[in-house]
Amino acid sequence: MEKINYLQKELEMKQNLVGEGFEPPPNDGRIRVNVMGEIVSAENFESDELFLTWELVLPPYFEFDNQDFLELNGSLSPEEAEELNRTKSTTQISRYTVETSKGGYLKNTYYFSFPLDWQFKANTSDLGKRWPLLLVQANSIDSWGRYRVEGYTFYELPRESGLSEQKIFMYRPCLLYTSDAADDLLCVDLGGRRIIKKKNISNYLSM
């Protein structure tokens, strides 16, 4: 009898350690894709403080999976679903720290450690096409509370499973036949930079 009780306790302990929160695959024939990442840092900007705004754009054959099987009823309210698969957000404001690069020169580094977490559904046949795009905009802010756009970039989510670490370069828009020096002079005189008001990436996602 004591041995049976001991075995029951062992089974209960293993069940508590493993848990029962396993998510079944989608029942419509598609697969589930989980992407977890982090915006670690930015570097080589000239401002004292920096923050990032980002937006995730999905191709038409990708869809957010808003099912959370850790919930008792397996479904979420629209507000909770928006928090689960957030499509756009803003990081905290980070003040630079001076660090020495591998080449021996000094650089300004801004740390964010901003978490990213998405859950998608897609057909296996579509995984070889374009993946969701992460659009990022860097913004500086001064002691007067004024901010300006410092750069833009985009990143296609990795298609292979496992750990991936990417360093992405940013750019600033300028008019044809102008230079970076002219844009910097405009920024000093008028307190702003040229910004992108309209973005059209539908052709890119359909490739």
PDB file of C-alpha atoms in Angstrom:
ATOM      1  CA  MET A   1       0.000   0.000   0.000  1.00  0.00           C
ATOM      2  CA  GLU A   2       2.815   2.376   0.855  1.00  0.00           C
ATOM      3  CA  LYS A   3       4.453   1.602  -2.477  1.00  0.00           C
ATOM      4  CA  ILE A   4       1.231   2.480  -4.344  1.00  0.00           C
ATOM      5  CA  ASN A   5       0.962   5.789  -2.500  1.00  0.00           C
ATOM      6  CA  TYR A   6       4.576   6.526  -3.298  1.00  0.00           C
ATOM      7  CA  LEU A   7       4.021   5.824  -7.009  1.00  0.00           C
ATOM      8  CA  GLN A   8       0.929   8.031  -7.039  1.00  0.00           C
ATOM      9  CA  LYS A   9       2.891  10.911  -5.539  1.00  0.00           C
ATOM     10  CA  GLU A  10       5.670  10.394  -8.090  1.00  0.00           C
ATOM     11  CA  LEU A  11       3.138  10.512 -10.938  1.00  0.00           C
ATOM     12  CA  GLU A  12       1.507  13.653  -9.531  1.00  0.00           C
ATOM     13  CA  MET A  13       4.874  15.345  -9.154  1.00  0.00           C
ATOM     14  CA  LYS A  14       5.847  14.538 -12.762  1.00  0.00           C
ATOM     15  CA  GLN A  15       2.466  15.751 -13.999  1.00  0.00           C
ATOM     16  CA  ASN A  16       2.883  19.017 -12.111  1.00  0.00           C
ATOM     17  CA  LEU A  17       6.357  19.516 -13.559  1.00  0.00           C
ATOM     18  CA  VAL A  18       5.342  18.748 -17.155  1.00  0.00           C
ATOM     19  CA  GLY A  19       1.955  20.454 -17.055  1.00  0.00           C
ATOM     20  CA  GLU A  20      -0.965  20.072 -19.441  1.00  0.00           C
ATOM     21  CA  GLY A  21      -0.635  23.307 -21.451  1.00  0.00           C
ATOM     22  CA  PHE A  22       0.271  21.697 -24.787  1.00  0.00           C
ATOM     23  CA  GLU A  23      -1.257  23.494 -27.750  1.00  0.00           C
ATOM     24  CA  PRO A  24      -2.765  21.303 -30.472  1.00  0.00           C
ATOM     25  CA  PRO A  25      -2.053  22.215 -34.113  1.00  0.00           C
ATOM     26  CA  PRO A  26      -4.653  24.278 -36.036  1.00  0.00           C
ATOM     27  CA  ASN A  27      -7.615  22.183 -37.173  1.00  0.00           C
ATOM     28  CA  ASP A  28      -7.806  23.775 -40.639  1.00  0.00           C
ATOM     29  CA  GLY A  29      -4.748  22.047 -42.136  1.00  0.00           C
ATOM     30  CA  ARG A  30      -2.350  24.945 -41.607  1.00  0.00           C
ATOM     31  CA  ILE A  31       0.672  25.058 -39.315  1.00  0.00           C
ATOM     32  CA  ARG A  32       1.411  27.366 -36.428  1.00  0.00           C
ATOM     33  CA  VAL A  33       4.507  29.584 -36.519  1.00  0.00           C
ATOM     34  CA  ASN A  34       5.805  31.133 -33.298  1.00  0.00           C
ATOM     35  CA  VAL A  35       8.309  33.972 -33.429  1.00  0.00           C
ATOM     36  CA  MET A  36       9.899  35.318 -30.252  1.00  0.00           C
ATOM     37  CA  GLY A  37      12.525  38.025 -30.432  1.00  0.00           C
ATOM     38  CA  GLU A  38      13.986  41.144 -28.924  1.00  0.00           C
ATOM     39  CA  ILE A  39      15.088  44.573 -30.071  1.00  0.00           C
ATOM     40  CA  VAL A  40      18.376  44.636 -28.187  1.00  0.00           C
ATOM     41  CA  SER A  41      20.034  47.974 -28.943  1.00  0.00           C
ATOM     42  CA  ALA A  42      20.863  50.688 -31.454  1.00  0.00           C
ATOM     43  CA  GLU A  43      24.170  52.423 -32.014  1.00  0.00           C
ATOM     44  CA  ASN A  44      26.029  55.218 -33.817  1.00  0.00           C
ATOM     45  CA  PHE A  45      23.317  57.869 -33.576  1.00  0.00           C
ATOM     46  CA  GLU A  46      24.251  61.419 -32.591  1.00  0.00           C
ATOM     47  CA  SER A  47      21.351  62.233 -30.244  1.00  0.00           C
ATOM     48  CA  ASP A  48      21.402  61.936 -26.463  1.00  0.00           C
ATOM     49  CA  GLU A  49      18.139  59.987 -26.258  1.00  0.00           C
ATOM     50  CA  LEU A  50      16.508  57.639 -28.728  1.00  0.00           C
ATOM     51  CA  PHE A  51      13.319  55.602 -29.047  1.00  0.00           C
ATOM     52  CA  LEU A  52      12.009  53.259 -31.734  1.00  0.00           C
ATOM     53  CA  THR A  53       8.572  52.802 -33.234  1.00  0.00           C
ATOM     54  CA  TRP A  54       7.821  49.602 -35.131  1.00  0.00           C
ATOM     55  CA  GLU A  55       5.056  47.982 -37.138  1.00  0.00           C
ATOM     56  CA  LEU A  56       4.616  44.403 -38.346  1.00  0.00           C
ATOM     57  CA  VAL A  57       3.102  43.912 -41.811  1.00  0.00           C
ATOM     58  CA  LEU A  58       1.750  40.487 -42.825  1.00  0.00           C
ATOM     59  CA  PRO A  59       1.546  39.050 -46.353  1.00  0.00           C
ATOM     60  CA  PRO A  60      -2.002  38.007 -47.359  1.00  0.00           C
ATOM     61  CA  TYR A  61      -1.253  34.297 -46.819  1.00  0.00           C
ATOM     62  CA  PHE A  62      -0.144  34.813 -43.185  1.00  0.00           C
ATOM     63  CA  GLU A  63      -2.700  35.225 -40.415  1.00  0.00           C
ATOM     64  CA  PHE A  64      -2.383  35.943 -36.708  1.00  0.00           C
ATOM     65  CA  ASP A  65      -3.329  33.039 -34.460  1.00  0.00           C
ATOM     66  CA  ASN A  66      -5.067  34.551 -31.456  1.00  0.00           C
ATOM     67  CA  GLN A  67      -5.811  31.279 -29.686  1.00  0.00           C
ATOM     68  CA  ASP A  68      -4.253  31.020 -26.234  1.00  0.00           C
ATOM     69  CA  PHE A  69      -4.644  27.522 -24.873  1.00  0.00           C
ATOM     70  CA  LEU A  70      -3.275  28.587 -21.517  1.00  0.00           C
ATOM     71  CA  GLU A  71      -6.657  30.268 -20.977  1.00  0.00           C
ATOM     72  CA  LEU A  72      -9.433  28.102 -19.524  1.00  0.00           C
ATOM     73  CA  ASN A  73     -11.816  28.669 -22.439  1.00  0.00           C
ATOM     74  CA  GLY A  74      -9.085  28.697 -25.102  1.00  0.00           C
ATOM     75  CA  SER A  75     -10.114  32.078 -26.506  1.00  0.00           C
ATOM     76  CA  LEU A  76      -9.345  35.723 -25.858  1.00  0.00           C
ATOM     77  CA  SER A  77     -11.270  38.957 -25.988  1.00  0.00           C
ATOM     78  CA  PRO A  78     -10.371  41.416 -28.807  1.00  0.00           C
ATOM     79  CA  GLU A  79      -8.415  43.553 -26.330  1.00  0.00           C
ATOM     80  CA  GLU A  80      -6.450  40.553 -25.051  1.00  0.00           C
ATOM     81  CA  ALA A  81      -5.839  39.311 -28.606  1.00  0.00           C
ATOM     82  CA  GLU A  82      -4.391  42.697 -29.541  1.00  0.00           C
ATOM     83  CA  GLU A  83      -1.916  42.378 -26.679  1.00  0.00           C
ATOM     84  CA  LEU A  84      -1.029  38.806 -27.686  1.00  0.00           C
ATOM     85  CA  ASN A  85      -0.146  39.643 -31.309  1.00  0.00           C
ATOM     86  CA  ARG A  86       0.700  43.315 -31.243  1.00  0.00           C
ATOM     87  CA  THR A  87       1.125  44.818 -34.716  1.00  0.00           C
ATOM     88  CA  LYS A  88       2.748  48.118 -33.693  1.00  0.00           C
ATOM     89  CA  SER A  89       4.317  49.647 -30.617  1.00  0.00           C
ATOM     90  CA  THR A  90       6.940  52.054 -29.258  1.00  0.00           C
ATOM     91  CA  THR A  91       9.967  51.276 -27.135  1.00  0.00           C
ATOM     92  CA  GLN A  92      11.005  53.180 -24.066  1.00  0.00           C
ATOM     93  CA  ILE A  93      13.316  56.189 -24.375  1.00  0.00           C
ATOM     94  CA  SER A  94      16.945  55.136 -24.002  1.00  0.00           C
ATOM     95  CA  ARG A  95      19.865  57.428 -23.173  1.00  0.00           C
ATOM     96  CA  TYR A  96      23.168  56.626 -24.829  1.00  0.00           C
ATOM     97  CA  THR A  97      26.156  55.042 -23.174  1.00  0.00           C
ATOM     98  CA  VAL A  98      29.636  55.435 -24.645  1.00  0.00           C
ATOM     99  CA  GLU A  99      31.280  52.119 -25.487  1.00  0.00           C
ATOM    100  CA  THR A 100      34.409  51.017 -27.297  1.00  0.00           C
ATOM    101  CA  SER A 101      33.864  48.977 -30.442  1.00  0.00           C
ATOM    102  CA  LYS A 102      36.007  46.059 -31.619  1.00  0.00           C
ATOM    103  CA  GLY A 103      37.872  48.460 -33.885  1.00  0.00           C
ATOM    104  CA  GLY A 104      38.855  50.621 -30.918  1.00  0.00           C
ATOM    105  CA  TYR A 105      36.695  53.671 -31.651  1.00  0.00           C
ATOM    106  CA  LEU A 106      34.000  55.107 -29.385  1.00  0.00           C
ATOM    107  CA  LYS A 107      30.331  54.701 -30.231  1.00  0.00           C
ATOM    108  CA  ASN A 108      26.979  55.709 -28.724  1.00  0.00           C
ATOM    109  CA  THR A 109      24.872  52.696 -27.757  1.00  0.00           C
ATOM    110  CA  TYR A 110      21.195  52.785 -26.780  1.00  0.00           C
ATOM    111  CA  TYR A 111      19.823  49.703 -24.999  1.00  0.00           C
ATOM    112  CA  PHE A 112      16.150  48.702 -25.271  1.00  0.00           C
ATOM    113  CA  SER A 113      15.769  44.939 -24.632  1.00  0.00           C
ATOM    114  CA  PHE A 114      12.250  45.258 -26.032  1.00  0.00           C
ATOM    115  CA  PRO A 115      10.489  41.848 -26.328  1.00  0.00           C
ATOM    116  CA  LEU A 116       8.654  40.719 -29.469  1.00  0.00           C
ATOM    117  CA  ASP A 117       6.242  37.768 -29.591  1.00  0.00           C
ATOM    118  CA  TRP A 118       3.949  36.710 -32.447  1.00  0.00           C
ATOM    119  CA  GLN A 119       1.933  33.624 -33.333  1.00  0.00           C
ATOM    120  CA  PHE A 120       0.894  32.992 -36.953  1.00  0.00           C
ATOM    121  CA  LYS A 121      -0.980  30.442 -39.043  1.00  0.00           C
ATOM    122  CA  ALA A 122       0.081  29.660 -42.606  1.00  0.00           C
ATOM    123  CA  ASN A 123      -0.019  26.929 -45.207  1.00  0.00           C
ATOM    124  CA  THR A 124       3.149  24.907 -45.686  1.00  0.00           C
ATOM    125  CA  SER A 125       3.162  25.752 -49.398  1.00  0.00           C
ATOM    126  CA  ASP A 126       3.378  29.486 -48.601  1.00  0.00           C
ATOM    127  CA  LEU A 127       6.405  29.301 -46.307  1.00  0.00           C
ATOM    128  CA  GLY A 128       8.769  29.715 -49.262  1.00  0.00           C
ATOM    129  CA  LYS A 129       7.273  33.113 -50.130  1.00  0.00           C
ATOM    130  CA  ARG A 130       7.802  36.458 -48.414  1.00  0.00           C
ATOM    131  CA  TRP A 131       7.539  36.407 -44.633  1.00  0.00           C
ATOM    132  CA  PRO A 132       6.148  39.202 -42.434  1.00  0.00           C
ATOM    133  CA  LEU A 133       8.078  42.465 -42.466  1.00  0.00           C
ATOM    134  CA  LEU A 134       9.113  44.401 -39.380  1.00  0.00           C
ATOM    135  CA  LEU A 135       9.248  48.127 -40.174  1.00  0.00           C
ATOM    136  CA  VAL A 136      11.311  50.211 -37.736  1.00  0.00           C
ATOM    137  CA  GLN A 137      11.667  53.967 -37.320  1.00  0.00           C
ATOM    138  CA  ALA A 138      14.307  55.559 -35.064  1.00  0.00           C
ATOM    139  CA  ASN A 139      13.427  58.844 -33.356  1.00  0.00           C
ATOM    140  CA  SER A 140      15.569  61.184 -31.274  1.00  0.00           C
ATOM    141  CA  ILE A 141      14.315  63.474 -28.540  1.00  0.00           C
ATOM    142  CA  ASP A 142      16.007  66.499 -26.987  1.00  0.00           C
ATOM    143  CA  SER A 143      15.791  68.234 -23.601  1.00  0.00           C
ATOM    144  CA  TRP A 144      12.896  70.400 -24.881  1.00  0.00           C
ATOM    145  CA  GLY A 145      10.784  67.359 -25.673  1.00  0.00           C
ATOM    146  CA  ARG A 146      11.136  67.830 -29.426  1.00  0.00           C
ATOM    147  CA  TYR A 147      11.742  64.742 -31.529  1.00  0.00           C
ATOM    148  CA  ARG A 148      12.784  64.053 -35.092  1.00  0.00           C
ATOM    149  CA  VAL A 149      13.104  61.008 -37.298  1.00  0.00           C
ATOM    150  CA  GLU A 150      16.664  59.690 -37.427  1.00  0.00           C
ATOM    151  CA  GLY A 151      16.238  56.722 -39.734  1.00  0.00           C
ATOM    152  CA  TYR A 152      14.155  53.925 -41.234  1.00  0.00           C
ATOM    153  CA  THR A 153      14.724  50.248 -41.844  1.00  0.00           C
ATOM    154  CA  PHE A 154      12.873  46.969 -42.377  1.00  0.00           C
ATOM    155  CA  TYR A 155      13.564  43.338 -41.595  1.00  0.00           C
ATOM    156  CA  GLU A 156      11.971  40.177 -42.964  1.00  0.00           C
ATOM    157  CA  LEU A 157      11.378  37.646 -40.182  1.00  0.00           C
ATOM    158  CA  PRO A 158      13.728  34.638 -40.420  1.00  0.00           C
ATOM    159  CA  ARG A 159      12.364  31.607 -42.253  1.00  0.00           C
ATOM    160  CA  GLU A 160      14.501  29.011 -40.496  1.00  0.00           C
ATOM    161  CA  SER A 161      13.900  27.813 -36.965  1.00  0.00           C
ATOM    162  CA  GLY A 162      16.433  28.335 -34.206  1.00  0.00           C
ATOM    163  CA  LEU A 163      18.377  31.290 -32.878  1.00  0.00           C
ATOM    164  CA  SER A 164      19.021  34.209 -35.226  1.00  0.00           C
ATOM    165  CA  GLU A 165      20.839  37.467 -34.472  1.00  0.00           C
ATOM    166  CA  GLN A 166      20.748  40.247 -37.063  1.00  0.00           C
ATOM    167  CA  LYS A 167      22.320  43.691 -37.296  1.00  0.00           C
ATOM    168  CA  ILE A 168      20.251  46.000 -39.511  1.00  0.00           C
ATOM    169  CA  PHE A 169      21.396  49.295 -41.010  1.00  0.00           C
ATOM    170  CA  MET A 170      19.060  52.286 -41.136  1.00  0.00           C
ATOM    171  CA  TYR A 171      18.721  55.027 -43.748  1.00  0.00           C
ATOM    172  CA  ARG A 172      17.328  58.549 -43.967  1.00  0.00           C
ATOM    173  CA  PRO A 173      15.293  59.738 -46.962  1.00  0.00           C
ATOM    174  CA  CYS A 174      16.604  62.667 -48.986  1.00  0.00           C
ATOM    175  CA  LEU A 175      15.554  64.420 -52.160  1.00  0.00           C
ATOM    176  CA  LEU A 176      17.273  63.779 -55.457  1.00  0.00           C
ATOM    177  CA  TYR A 177      20.374  65.931 -56.068  1.00  0.00           C
ATOM    178  CA  THR A 178      20.741  66.726 -52.367  1.00  0.00           C
ATOM    179  CA  SER A 179      23.333  65.513 -49.889  1.00  0.00           C
ATOM    180  CA  ASP A 180      23.472  64.437 -46.263  1.00  0.00           C
ATOM    181  CA  ALA A 181      25.201  67.733 -45.455  1.00  0.00           C
ATOM    182  CA  ALA A 182      22.278  69.683 -46.938  1.00  0.00           C
ATOM    183  CA  ASP A 183      19.802  67.626 -44.927  1.00  0.00           C
ATOM    184  CA  ASP A 184      21.811  68.187 -41.742  1.00  0.00           C
ATOM    185  CA  LEU A 185      21.841  71.922 -42.418  1.00  0.00           C
ATOM    186  CA  LEU A 186      18.069  71.829 -42.922  1.00  0.00           C
ATOM    187  CA  CYS A 187      17.718  70.002 -39.624  1.00  0.00           C
ATOM    188  CA  VAL A 188      19.734  72.661 -37.781  1.00  0.00           C
ATOM    189  CA  ASP A 189      17.866  75.575 -39.360  1.00  0.00           C
ATOM    190  CA  LEU A 190      14.302  74.254 -39.280  1.00  0.00           C
ATOM    191  CA  GLY A 191      14.501  71.606 -36.543  1.00  0.00           C
ATOM    192  CA  GLY A 192      13.328  68.610 -38.538  1.00  0.00           C
ATOM    193  CA  ARG A 193      14.132  66.032 -41.177  1.00  0.00           C
ATOM    194  CA  ARG A 194      12.352  64.684 -44.221  1.00  0.00           C
ATOM    195  CA  ILE A 195       9.959  61.905 -43.285  1.00  0.00           C
ATOM    196  CA  ILE A 196       8.156  59.144 -45.164  1.00  0.00           C
ATOM    197  CA  LYS A 197       4.431  59.842 -45.086  1.00  0.00           C
ATOM    198  CA  LYS A 198       3.263  56.991 -47.304  1.00  0.00           C
ATOM    199  CA  LYS A 199       4.713  53.517 -47.616  1.00  0.00           C
ATOM    200  CA  ASN A 200       3.694  51.007 -50.264  1.00  0.00           C
ATOM    201  CA  ILE A 201       5.117  47.540 -49.713  1.00  0.00           C
ATOM    202  CA  SER A 202       2.291  45.476 -51.231  1.00  0.00           C
ATOM    203  CA  ASN A 203       4.414  44.683 -54.308  1.00  0.00           C
ATOM    204  CA  TYR A 204       7.280  43.516 -52.127  1.00  0.00           C
ATOM    205  CA  LEU A 205       5.051  41.204 -50.080  1.00  0.00           C
ATOM    206  CA  SER A 206       3.468  39.698 -53.188  1.00  0.00           C
ATOM    207  CA  MET A 207       6.812  38.583 -54.661  1.00  0.00           C
TER     208      MET A 207
END
